[in-house]
Amino acid sequence: MDSPSSPSPNEPIDSATDVENNTEVEANTNTGSEAWTLLAGHVEGFVAAWDGENAPPSISDFLPDTAGPLRRLALLEAIKIDLEYRWLHHSLPRKVEEYLTEFPDLSDEGFPCDLVYEEFHIRKQAGEDVDPQEYFERFPQQVELIGRHLGIDTPYTPTALFQPKAADKLLEIQAGDRLEDFDLLATLGKGAFATVFLARQISMHRMVALKISADQGAEPQTLAQFDHENIVRVYDQRALPDAGLRLLYMQCVRGGTLHPVVNHVQETPAEKRTGRLLLKAVDRALDDHGEAAPAESSLRKRLAGMRWPEVICWIGSRLADALDYAHRRGVLHRDIKPANVLLTGEGAPKLADFNVSFSSAVSDVTPAAYFGGSLPYMSPEQLEAFHPGHVREAASLDERSDIYSLGVVLWELLTGYRPFRDGHLEEGWTATLDQMIDRRRAGVGEEALKTLPSKIPHGLKTVLLSCLAADPQARPQSGHELAQQLELCLQPRLQDILNPPERGWQRWVLAYPMVALILAAFVPNLLAARFNFVVNNVDIMPLIEAASPLARPTFEKLVMWINGIAFPLGLGLTGYLAFPVFKTIRERGRGVKHSVEQLAQMRNRSLELGHYAACIGILLWTIAGIAYPICFRIVVGSNMPLRVYPHFIASLSISGLIAASYPFLVVTFFTIRAYYPALLTLDQLPRQNFERLSRLGRRTRIYFVLSVLIIFVSILILVAIDTKAKFAVSLLCVAGIVGSYLAFLLYRAIQGDLAVLSIPAIQSGESGDIHSESVEALASGTWNP
């Protein structure tokens, strides 16, 4: 049932990093290790019998006694080995039909296309001119299935889990041997398909991790492209064609893998899990290799102080970034699991084992050629490509399948359990795959959700569930996007800004942005207008009435006309300048797509809304300050007392200060907490206009100082002009104290939010020269934009 065009569950699932004796060929999903050990024993015994006897051994003697999925799998593997020995080594050919006659239960689960595929290609290797039509005639009921699985025009990839020749040679190689240019010092790990040694490369005088495996796969060509801090560096490879082996020497990473870390998680209560758990696993691996942990490591200190969910976010973001690096170079991993993530002595993760990866940059390699992976970590679409009865092909997989696998790993690291309890092997491969696909298509169940710790970073649950979405379109679309989401989980304040609660004032502001803006600008100006009316009515009107009986009705008409014109005009101008921003926000809420440039333009404009409101207010109050005395001069004439002018200037100056500071602070607060985040996408976080955020921070400081000065300047002015509006002055003092306190709260909130919003730009270096200084200040909480 396997072919290059339809990948096989029996294809080698090589693990370069099974360095903790993790032979995770997931034939039995969660209980795969024990089943695999039994399977390996039966099959290796059959290989040894072929090598040690003159007559062909009986397959039945090397099968498990108990009927079931494990016996069927062992039977399939034994037949593949039997075909190879008979056709290629002993000239005792046997065809698939003879096995079907001897073992009729082979057909119970469905036609075994992988056996037909093996026979076809082994006969070609033996020198026969094999006509595919022969197989159509031999199996007329399975023409379509055979035609799809044979893959006549594609390179032959063995479907047998065991390669006898390579397996024998692997068993002969031991620590202490010298192999080619390498002294094998110690065994780091041994899996079913490879052994990893700590070795000294004689010619280069360096220590390396030497992986010895069967000579198949494109891993070295794949990894040779990579230079990333979270991907294991591969130095080179050598082939031993006579032995059918390949030597792959790479960077020696001695902190173990994430596989034993999962065991530690399972053994440790959730409330006691911290970053020290990770370091404990690393130190144990280092101790096994006779090495000490790094004495001075800022990373280890940081990890030791992190809560466990934060450690998961950090590990996940590093691995997602590594995947993005590989994906952008046309490489899919397709075998992401804890055993394939190595740890340095400091605790940093490194992605390894690209042996089943597909690289579009490697010539003559199709995705199907090295398809594999460990079943419990596969995405539903990868399982479908793995399924012999499904039309999906390996070539259809993309980076989102790796995102899914990483999500499974992170869930398992966080909780100690995989999100899907695949349990036991069903009645054969196809039934197992059907069940696994159905579980993943149904989504994460309630039982798995209960394993999540009660205290996790806000948004982490959402991120993990999005990774595990059955629909690839619902997942993060790239490793970069996932890395940003996980890093965001480490910044809870930033996440609160970008993801406001479903029910809260931010949602109301976003639902009615124009109403919120008008209220923010209108209310302070209304209070200023009321104060101005009271002061003028008490201080100015008696002076003007003495000069003209028309003064009071003129004053009341002026107030009505000036306010009737100024307020609608000011609100109209403010709304006009804000309308493009609010229009874009509404369109984004309806799913309308906008270009990066459009969003950046609207974000920049939104940062100016507070300043627009303040400037419009100052302008209109200035015009009013000129209009009032001119109109009174016209009505009263030359009899208008000169004392009136300083009174007008004083009251209008105070009103102007109110009109400038408070609308700015309120509108800017709305902008930073609602409008600006609604125009920001995750991928644009590091590319924000840092200079504009900094400028807004400096401007906010100026307006805050103005708001505090209002109370002092107002009292000084009113005392200087000997105002008679004592009640208004007293009220102004009280209002000024309350207003200054509210302004201080708004100022601190705005400055704090600006600092948090600036973190991605600073960390990415987009902020330029202030990078290191600002990061330290942000970390200590002493920095303001």
CSV table of N, CA and C in Angstrom, one decimal, residues 638-738:
chain,number,residue,atom,x,y,z
A,638,SER,N,-17.0,103.1,22.7
A,638,SER,CA,-15.8,103.5,23.4
A,638,SER,C,-16.0,103.5,24.9
A,639,ASN,N,-17.2,103.3,25.4
A,639,ASN,CA,-17.4,103.4,26.8
A,639,ASN,C,-17.1,102.0,27.5
A,640,MET,N,-16.7,101.0,26.8
A,640,MET,CA,-16.4,99.7,27.4
A,640,MET,C,-15.1,99.8,28.2
A,641,PRO,N,-15.2,99.5,29.5
A,641,PRO,CA,-14.0,99.6,30.4
A,641,PRO,C,-12.8,98.8,29.9
A,642,LEU,N,-11.6,99.3,30.1
A,642,LEU,CA,-10.4,98.6,29.7
A,642,LEU,C,-10.2,97.3,30.6
A,643,ARG,N,-10.7,97.3,31.8
A,643,ARG,CA,-10.6,96.1,32.7
A,643,ARG,C,-11.2,94.9,32.1
A,644,VAL,N,-12.2,95.1,31.2
A,644,VAL,CA,-12.9,93.9,30.6
A,644,VAL,C,-11.9,93.0,29.8
A,645,TYR,N,-11.0,93.6,29.1
A,645,TYR,CA,-10.1,92.9,28.3
A,645,TYR,C,-9.2,91.8,29.0
A,646,PRO,N,-8.5,92.2,30.1
A,646,PRO,CA,-7.8,91.2,30.8
A,646,PRO,C,-8.7,90.1,31.4
A,647,HIS,N,-9.9,90.4,31.8
A,647,HIS,CA,-10.9,89.4,32.3
A,647,HIS,C,-11.2,88.4,31.2
A,648,PHE,N,-11.5,88.9,30.0
A,648,PHE,CA,-11.8,88.0,28.9
A,648,PHE,C,-10.6,87.1,28.6
A,649,ILE,N,-9.4,87.7,28.5
A,649,ILE,CA,-8.2,87.0,28.2
A,649,ILE,C,-7.9,85.9,29.3
A,650,ALA,N,-8.2,86.2,30.6
A,650,ALA,CA,-7.9,85.3,31.7
A,650,ALA,C,-8.9,84.1,31.6
A,651,SER,N,-10.2,84.4,31.4
A,651,SER,CA,-11.1,83.3,31.4
A,651,SER,C,-11.0,82.4,30.2
A,652,LEU,N,-10.7,83.0,29.1
A,652,LEU,CA,-10.5,82.2,27.8
A,652,LEU,C,-9.2,81.5,27.8
A,653,SER,N,-8.2,82.0,28.5
A,653,SER,CA,-6.9,81.2,28.6
A,653,SER,C,-7.1,80.0,29.4
A,654,ILE,N,-7.8,80.1,30.5
A,654,ILE,CA,-8.1,78.9,31.3
A,654,ILE,C,-8.9,77.9,30.5
A,655,SER,N,-9.9,78.4,29.8
A,655,SER,CA,-10.7,77.5,29.0
A,655,SER,C,-9.9,76.8,27.9
A,656,GLY,N,-8.9,77.6,27.3
A,656,GLY,CA,-8.1,77.1,26.3
A,656,GLY,C,-7.2,76.0,26.8
A,657,LEU,N,-6.7,76.1,28.0
A,657,LEU,CA,-5.8,75.1,28.6
A,657,LEU,C,-6.6,73.8,28.8
A,658,ILE,N,-7.8,74.0,29.3
A,658,ILE,CA,-8.7,72.8,29.5
A,658,ILE,C,-9.0,72.1,28.1
A,659,ALA,N,-9.3,73.0,27.1
A,659,ALA,CA,-9.6,72.4,25.8
A,659,ALA,C,-8.4,71.8,25.1
A,660,ALA,N,-7.2,72.1,25.5
A,660,ALA,CA,-6.0,71.5,24.9
A,660,ALA,C,-5.6,70.2,25.6
A,661,SER,N,-5.6,70.2,26.9
A,661,SER,CA,-5.0,69.0,27.6
A,661,SER,C,-5.9,67.8,27.7
A,662,TYR,N,-7.1,68.0,28.3
A,662,TYR,CA,-7.9,66.9,28.6
A,662,TYR,C,-8.5,66.1,27.4
A,663,PRO,N,-8.9,66.8,26.3
A,663,PRO,CA,-9.3,66.1,25.1
A,663,PRO,C,-8.2,65.3,24.6
A,664,PHE,N,-7.0,65.8,24.6
A,664,PHE,CA,-5.8,65.1,24.0
A,664,PHE,C,-5.6,63.8,24.8
A,665,LEU,N,-5.6,63.9,26.2
A,665,LEU,CA,-5.3,62.7,27.0
A,665,LEU,C,-6.4,61.7,26.8
A,666,VAL,N,-7.6,62.1,26.8
A,666,VAL,CA,-8.7,61.1,26.7
A,666,VAL,C,-8.7,60.4,25.3
A,667,VAL,N,-8.6,61.3,24.3
A,667,VAL,CA,-8.7,60.7,22.9
A,667,VAL,C,-7.4,59.8,22.7
A,668,THR,N,-6.3,60.2,23.1
A,668,THR,CA,-5.1,59.4,23.0
A,668,THR,C,-5.2,58.1,23.7
A,669,PHE,N,-5.8,58.1,24.9
A,669,PHE,CA,-6.0,56.9,25.6
A,669,PHE,C,-6.9,55.9,24.8
A,670,PHE,N,-8.0,56.5,24.3
A,670,PHE,CA,-8.9,55.7,23.4
A,670,PHE,C,-8.1,55.1,22.2
A,671,THR,N,-7.3,55.9,21.7
A,671,THR,CA,-6.5,55.5,20.5
A,671,THR,C,-5.6,54.3,20.8
A,672,ILE,N,-4.8,54.5,21.9
A,672,ILE,CA,-3.8,53.4,22.3
A,672,ILE,C,-4.5,52.1,22.7
A,673,ARG,N,-5.6,52.3,23.4
A,673,ARG,CA,-6.3,51.1,23.9
A,673,ARG,C,-7.3,50.4,22.9
A,674,ALA,N,-7.7,51.2,21.9
A,674,ALA,CA,-8.8,50.6,21.0
A,674,ALA,C,-8.4,50.9,19.5
A,675,TYR,N,-8.3,52.1,19.1
A,675,TYR,CA,-8.2,52.4,17.7
A,675,TYR,C,-6.9,51.8,17.1
A,676,TYR,N,-5.8,52.1,17.7
A,676,TYR,CA,-4.5,51.7,17.1
A,676,TYR,C,-4.3,50.2,17.1
A,677,PRO,N,-4.7,49.4,18.2
A,677,PRO,CA,-4.6,48.0,18.1
A,677,PRO,C,-5.4,47.4,17.1
A,678,ALA,N,-6.6,48.0,16.8
A,678,ALA,CA,-7.5,47.4,15.8
A,678,ALA,C,-6.9,47.5,14.4
A,679,LEU,N,-5.9,48.4,14.2
A,679,LEU,CA,-5.3,48.5,12.9
A,679,LEU,C,-3.9,47.8,12.9
A,680,LEU,N,-3.6,47.1,13.9
A,680,LEU,CA,-2.3,46.4,14.0
A,680,LEU,C,-2.4,44.9,13.8
A,681,THR,N,-1.6,44.4,12.9
A,681,THR,CA,-1.6,42.9,12.7
A,681,THR,C,-0.3,42.4,13.4
A,682,LEU,N,-0.3,41.1,13.7
A,682,LEU,CA,0.8,40.5,14.4
A,682,LEU,C,2.1,40.7,13.7
A,683,ASP,N,2.1,40.5,12.4
A,683,ASP,CA,3.3,40.6,11.6
A,683,ASP,C,3.8,42.0,11.5
A,684,GLN,N,3.0,43.0,11.8
A,684,GLN,CA,3.4,44.4,11.7
A,684,GLN,C,3.9,44.9,13.1
A,685,LEU,N,3.8,44.1,14.1
A,685,LEU,CA,4.2,44.6,15.4
A,685,LEU,C,5.7,45.1,15.4
A,686,PRO,N,6.6,44.3,14.9
A,686,PRO,CA,8.0,44.7,14.9
A,686,PRO,C,8.3,45.9,14.0
A,687,ARG,N,7.4,46.1,13.0
A,687,ARG,CA,7.6,47.2,12.0
A,687,ARG,C,6.8,48.5,12.3
A,688,GLN,N,6.3,48.6,13.5
A,688,GLN,CA,5.6,49.8,13.9
A,688,GLN,C,6.6,51.0,13.7
A,689,ASN,N,6.0,52.2,13.5
A,689,ASN,CA,6.8,53.4,13.4
A,689,ASN,C,7.2,53.8,14.8
A,690,PHE,N,8.4,53.3,15.2
A,690,PHE,CA,8.9,53.6,16.6
A,690,PHE,C,9.0,55.1,16.8
A,691,GLU,N,9.4,55.8,15.9
A,691,GLU,CA,9.6,57.3,16.0
A,691,GLU,C,8.3,58.0,16.4
A,692,ARG,N,7.2,57.5,15.7
A,692,ARG,CA,5.9,58.1,16.0
A,692,ARG,C,5.5,57.8,17.4
A,693,LEU,N,5.7,56.6,17.8
A,693,LEU,CA,5.3,56.2,19.2
A,693,LEU,C,6.1,57.0,20.2
A,694,SER,N,7.4,57.2,19.9
A,694,SER,CA,8.2,58.0,20.8
A,694,SER,C,7.8,59.5,20.8
A,695,ARG,N,7.4,60.0,19.7
A,695,ARG,CA,7.0,61.4,19.6
A,695,ARG,C,5.7,61.5,20.3
A,696,LEU,N,4.8,60.5,20.2
A,696,LEU,CA,3.5,60.6,20.9
A,696,LEU,C,3.8,60.6,22.5
A,697,GLY,N,4.8,59.8,22.9
A,697,GLY,CA,5.1,59.8,24.3
A,697,GLY,C,5.6,61.1,24.8
A,698,ARG,N,6.4,61.8,24.0
A,698,ARG,CA,6.9,63.1,24.4
A,698,ARG,C,5.8,64.2,24.4
A,699,ARG,N,4.9,64.1,23.4
A,699,ARG,CA,3.8,65.0,23.3
A,699,ARG,C,2.8,64.8,24.5
A,700,THR,N,2.6,63.5,24.9
A,700,THR,CA,1.7,63.2,26.0
A,700,THR,C,2.3,63.8,27.3
A,701,ARG,N,3.6,63.8,27.4
A,701,ARG,CA,4.2,64.4,28.6
A,701,ARG,C,3.9,66.0,28.7
A,702,ILE,N,4.0,66.6,27.5
A,702,ILE,CA,3.7,68.0,27.5
A,702,ILE,C,2.3,68.3,27.8
A,703,TYR,N,1.3,67.6,27.3
A,703,TYR,CA,-0.1,67.8,27.6
A,703,TYR,C,-0.4,67.5,29.0
A,704,PHE,N,0.3,66.5,29.6
A,704,PHE,CA,0.1,66.2,31.0
A,704,PHE,C,0.5,67.4,31.9
A,705,VAL,N,1.7,67.9,31.5
A,705,VAL,CA,2.2,69.1,32.3
A,705,VAL,C,1.2,70.2,32.2
A,706,LEU,N,0.6,70.5,31.0
A,706,LEU,CA,-0.4,71.5,30.8
A,706,LEU,C,-1.6,71.2,31.7
A,707,SER,N,-2.1,70.0,31.8
A,707,SER,CA,-3.2,69.7,32.6
A,707,SER,C,-3.0,70.0,34.1
A,708,VAL,N,-1.8,69.7,34.5
A,708,VAL,CA,-1.4,70.0,35.9
A,708,VAL,C,-1.3,71.5,36.1
A,709,LEU,N,-0.8,72.2,35.2
A,709,LEU,CA,-0.6,73.7,35.3
A,709,LEU,C,-1.9,74.4,35.4
A,710,ILE,N,-3.0,73.8,34.8
A,710,ILE,CA,-4.3,74.5,34.8
A,710,ILE,C,-4.7,75.1,36.1
A,711,ILE,N,-4.6,74.2,37.1
A,711,ILE,CA,-5.1,74.6,38.4
A,711,ILE,C,-4.3,75.8,39.0
A,712,PHE,N,-2.9,75.7,38.8
A,712,PHE,CA,-2.1,76.8,39.4
A,712,PHE,C,-2.2,78.1,38.6
A,713,VAL,N,-2.1,78.0,37.3
A,713,VAL,CA,-2.2,79.1,36.4
A,713,VAL,C,-3.6,79.8,36.6
A,714,SER,N,-4.6,79.0,36.7
A,714,SER,CA,-6.0,79.5,36.8
A,714,SER,C,-6.1,80.3,38.1
A,715,ILE,N,-5.7,79.8,39.2
A,715,ILE,CA,-5.8,80.5,40.4
A,715,ILE,C,-5.0,81.8,40.4
A,716,LEU,N,-3.8,81.7,39.9
A,716,LEU,CA,-2.9,82.9,39.8
A,716,LEU,C,-3.6,84.0,39.0
A,717,ILE,N,-4.1,83.6,37.8
A,717,ILE,CA,-4.8,84.6,36.9
A,717,ILE,C,-6.0,85.2,37.6
A,718,LEU,N,-6.8,84.4,38.2
A,718,LEU,CA,-8.1,84.9,38.8
A,718,LEU,C,-7.8,85.7,40.0
A,719,VAL,N,-6.8,85.4,40.7
A,719,VAL,CA,-6.4,86.2,41.9
A,719,VAL,C,-5.9,87.6,41.4
A,720,ALA,N,-5.1,87.5,40.3
A,720,ALA,CA,-4.5,88.7,39.7
A,720,ALA,C,-5.5,89.7,39.2
A,721,ILE,N,-6.6,89.2,38.7
A,721,ILE,CA,-7.6,90.1,38.2
A,721,ILE,C,-8.7,90.4,39.2
A,722,ASP,N,-8.5,89.8,40.4
A,722,ASP,CA,-9.4,90.1,41.5
A,722,ASP,C,-10.8,89.7,41.2
A,723,THR,N,-11.0,88.4,40.7
A,723,THR,CA,-12.3,87.9,40.3
A,723,THR,C,-13.2,87.9,41.5
A,724,LYS,N,-14.5,88.1,41.2
A,724,LYS,CA,-15.5,88.0,42.2
A,724,LYS,C,-16.3,86.7,42.2
A,725,ALA,N,-15.9,85.8,41.2
A,725,ALA,CA,-16.6,84.5,41.1
A,725,ALA,C,-15.9,83.5,42.1
A,726,LYS,N,-16.1,83.8,43.4
A,726,LYS,CA,-15.4,83.0,44.4
A,726,LYS,C,-15.8,81.5,44.3
A,727,PHE,N,-17.1,81.3,44.1
A,727,PHE,CA,-17.5,79.9,44.1
A,727,PHE,C,-16.9,79.2,42.9
A,728,ALA,N,-16.9,79.9,41.8
A,728,ALA,CA,-16.3,79.3,40.6
A,728,ALA,C,-14.8,79.0,40.8
A,729,VAL,N,-14.1,79.9,41.5
A,729,VAL,CA,-12.7,79.6,41.8
A,729,VAL,C,-12.5,78.4,42.7
A,730,SER,N,-13.4,78.3,43.7
A,730,SER,CA,-13.3,77.2,44.6
A,730,SER,C,-13.6,75.9,43.9
A,731,LEU,N,-14.6,76.0,43.0
A,731,LEU,CA,-15.0,74.8,42.2
A,731,LEU,C,-13.9,74.4,41.3
A,732,LEU,N,-13.2,75.4,40.7
A,732,LEU,CA,-12.1,75.2,39.8
A,732,LEU,C,-10.9,74.5,40.6
A,733,CYS,N,-10.7,74.9,41.8
A,733,CYS,CA,-9.6,74.3,42.6
A,733,CYS,C,-9.9,72.8,42.8
A,734,VAL,N,-11.1,72.5,43.2
A,734,VAL,CA,-11.5,71.1,43.5
A,734,VAL,C,-11.4,70.3,42.2
A,735,ALA,N,-12.0,70.9,41.1
A,735,ALA,CA,-12.0,70.2,39.9
A,735,ALA,C,-10.6,70.0,39.3
A,736,GLY,N,-9.8,71.0,39.6
A,736,GLY,CA,-8.4,71.0,39.1
A,736,GLY,C,-7.6,69.9,39.8
A,737,ILE,N,-7.8,69.7,41.1
A,737,ILE,CA,-7.2,68.6,41.8
A,737,ILE,C,-7.6,67.2,41.3
A,738,VAL,N,-8.9,67.1,41.2
A,738,VAL,CA,-9.5,65.8,40.7
A,738,VAL,C,-9.0,65.6,39.2
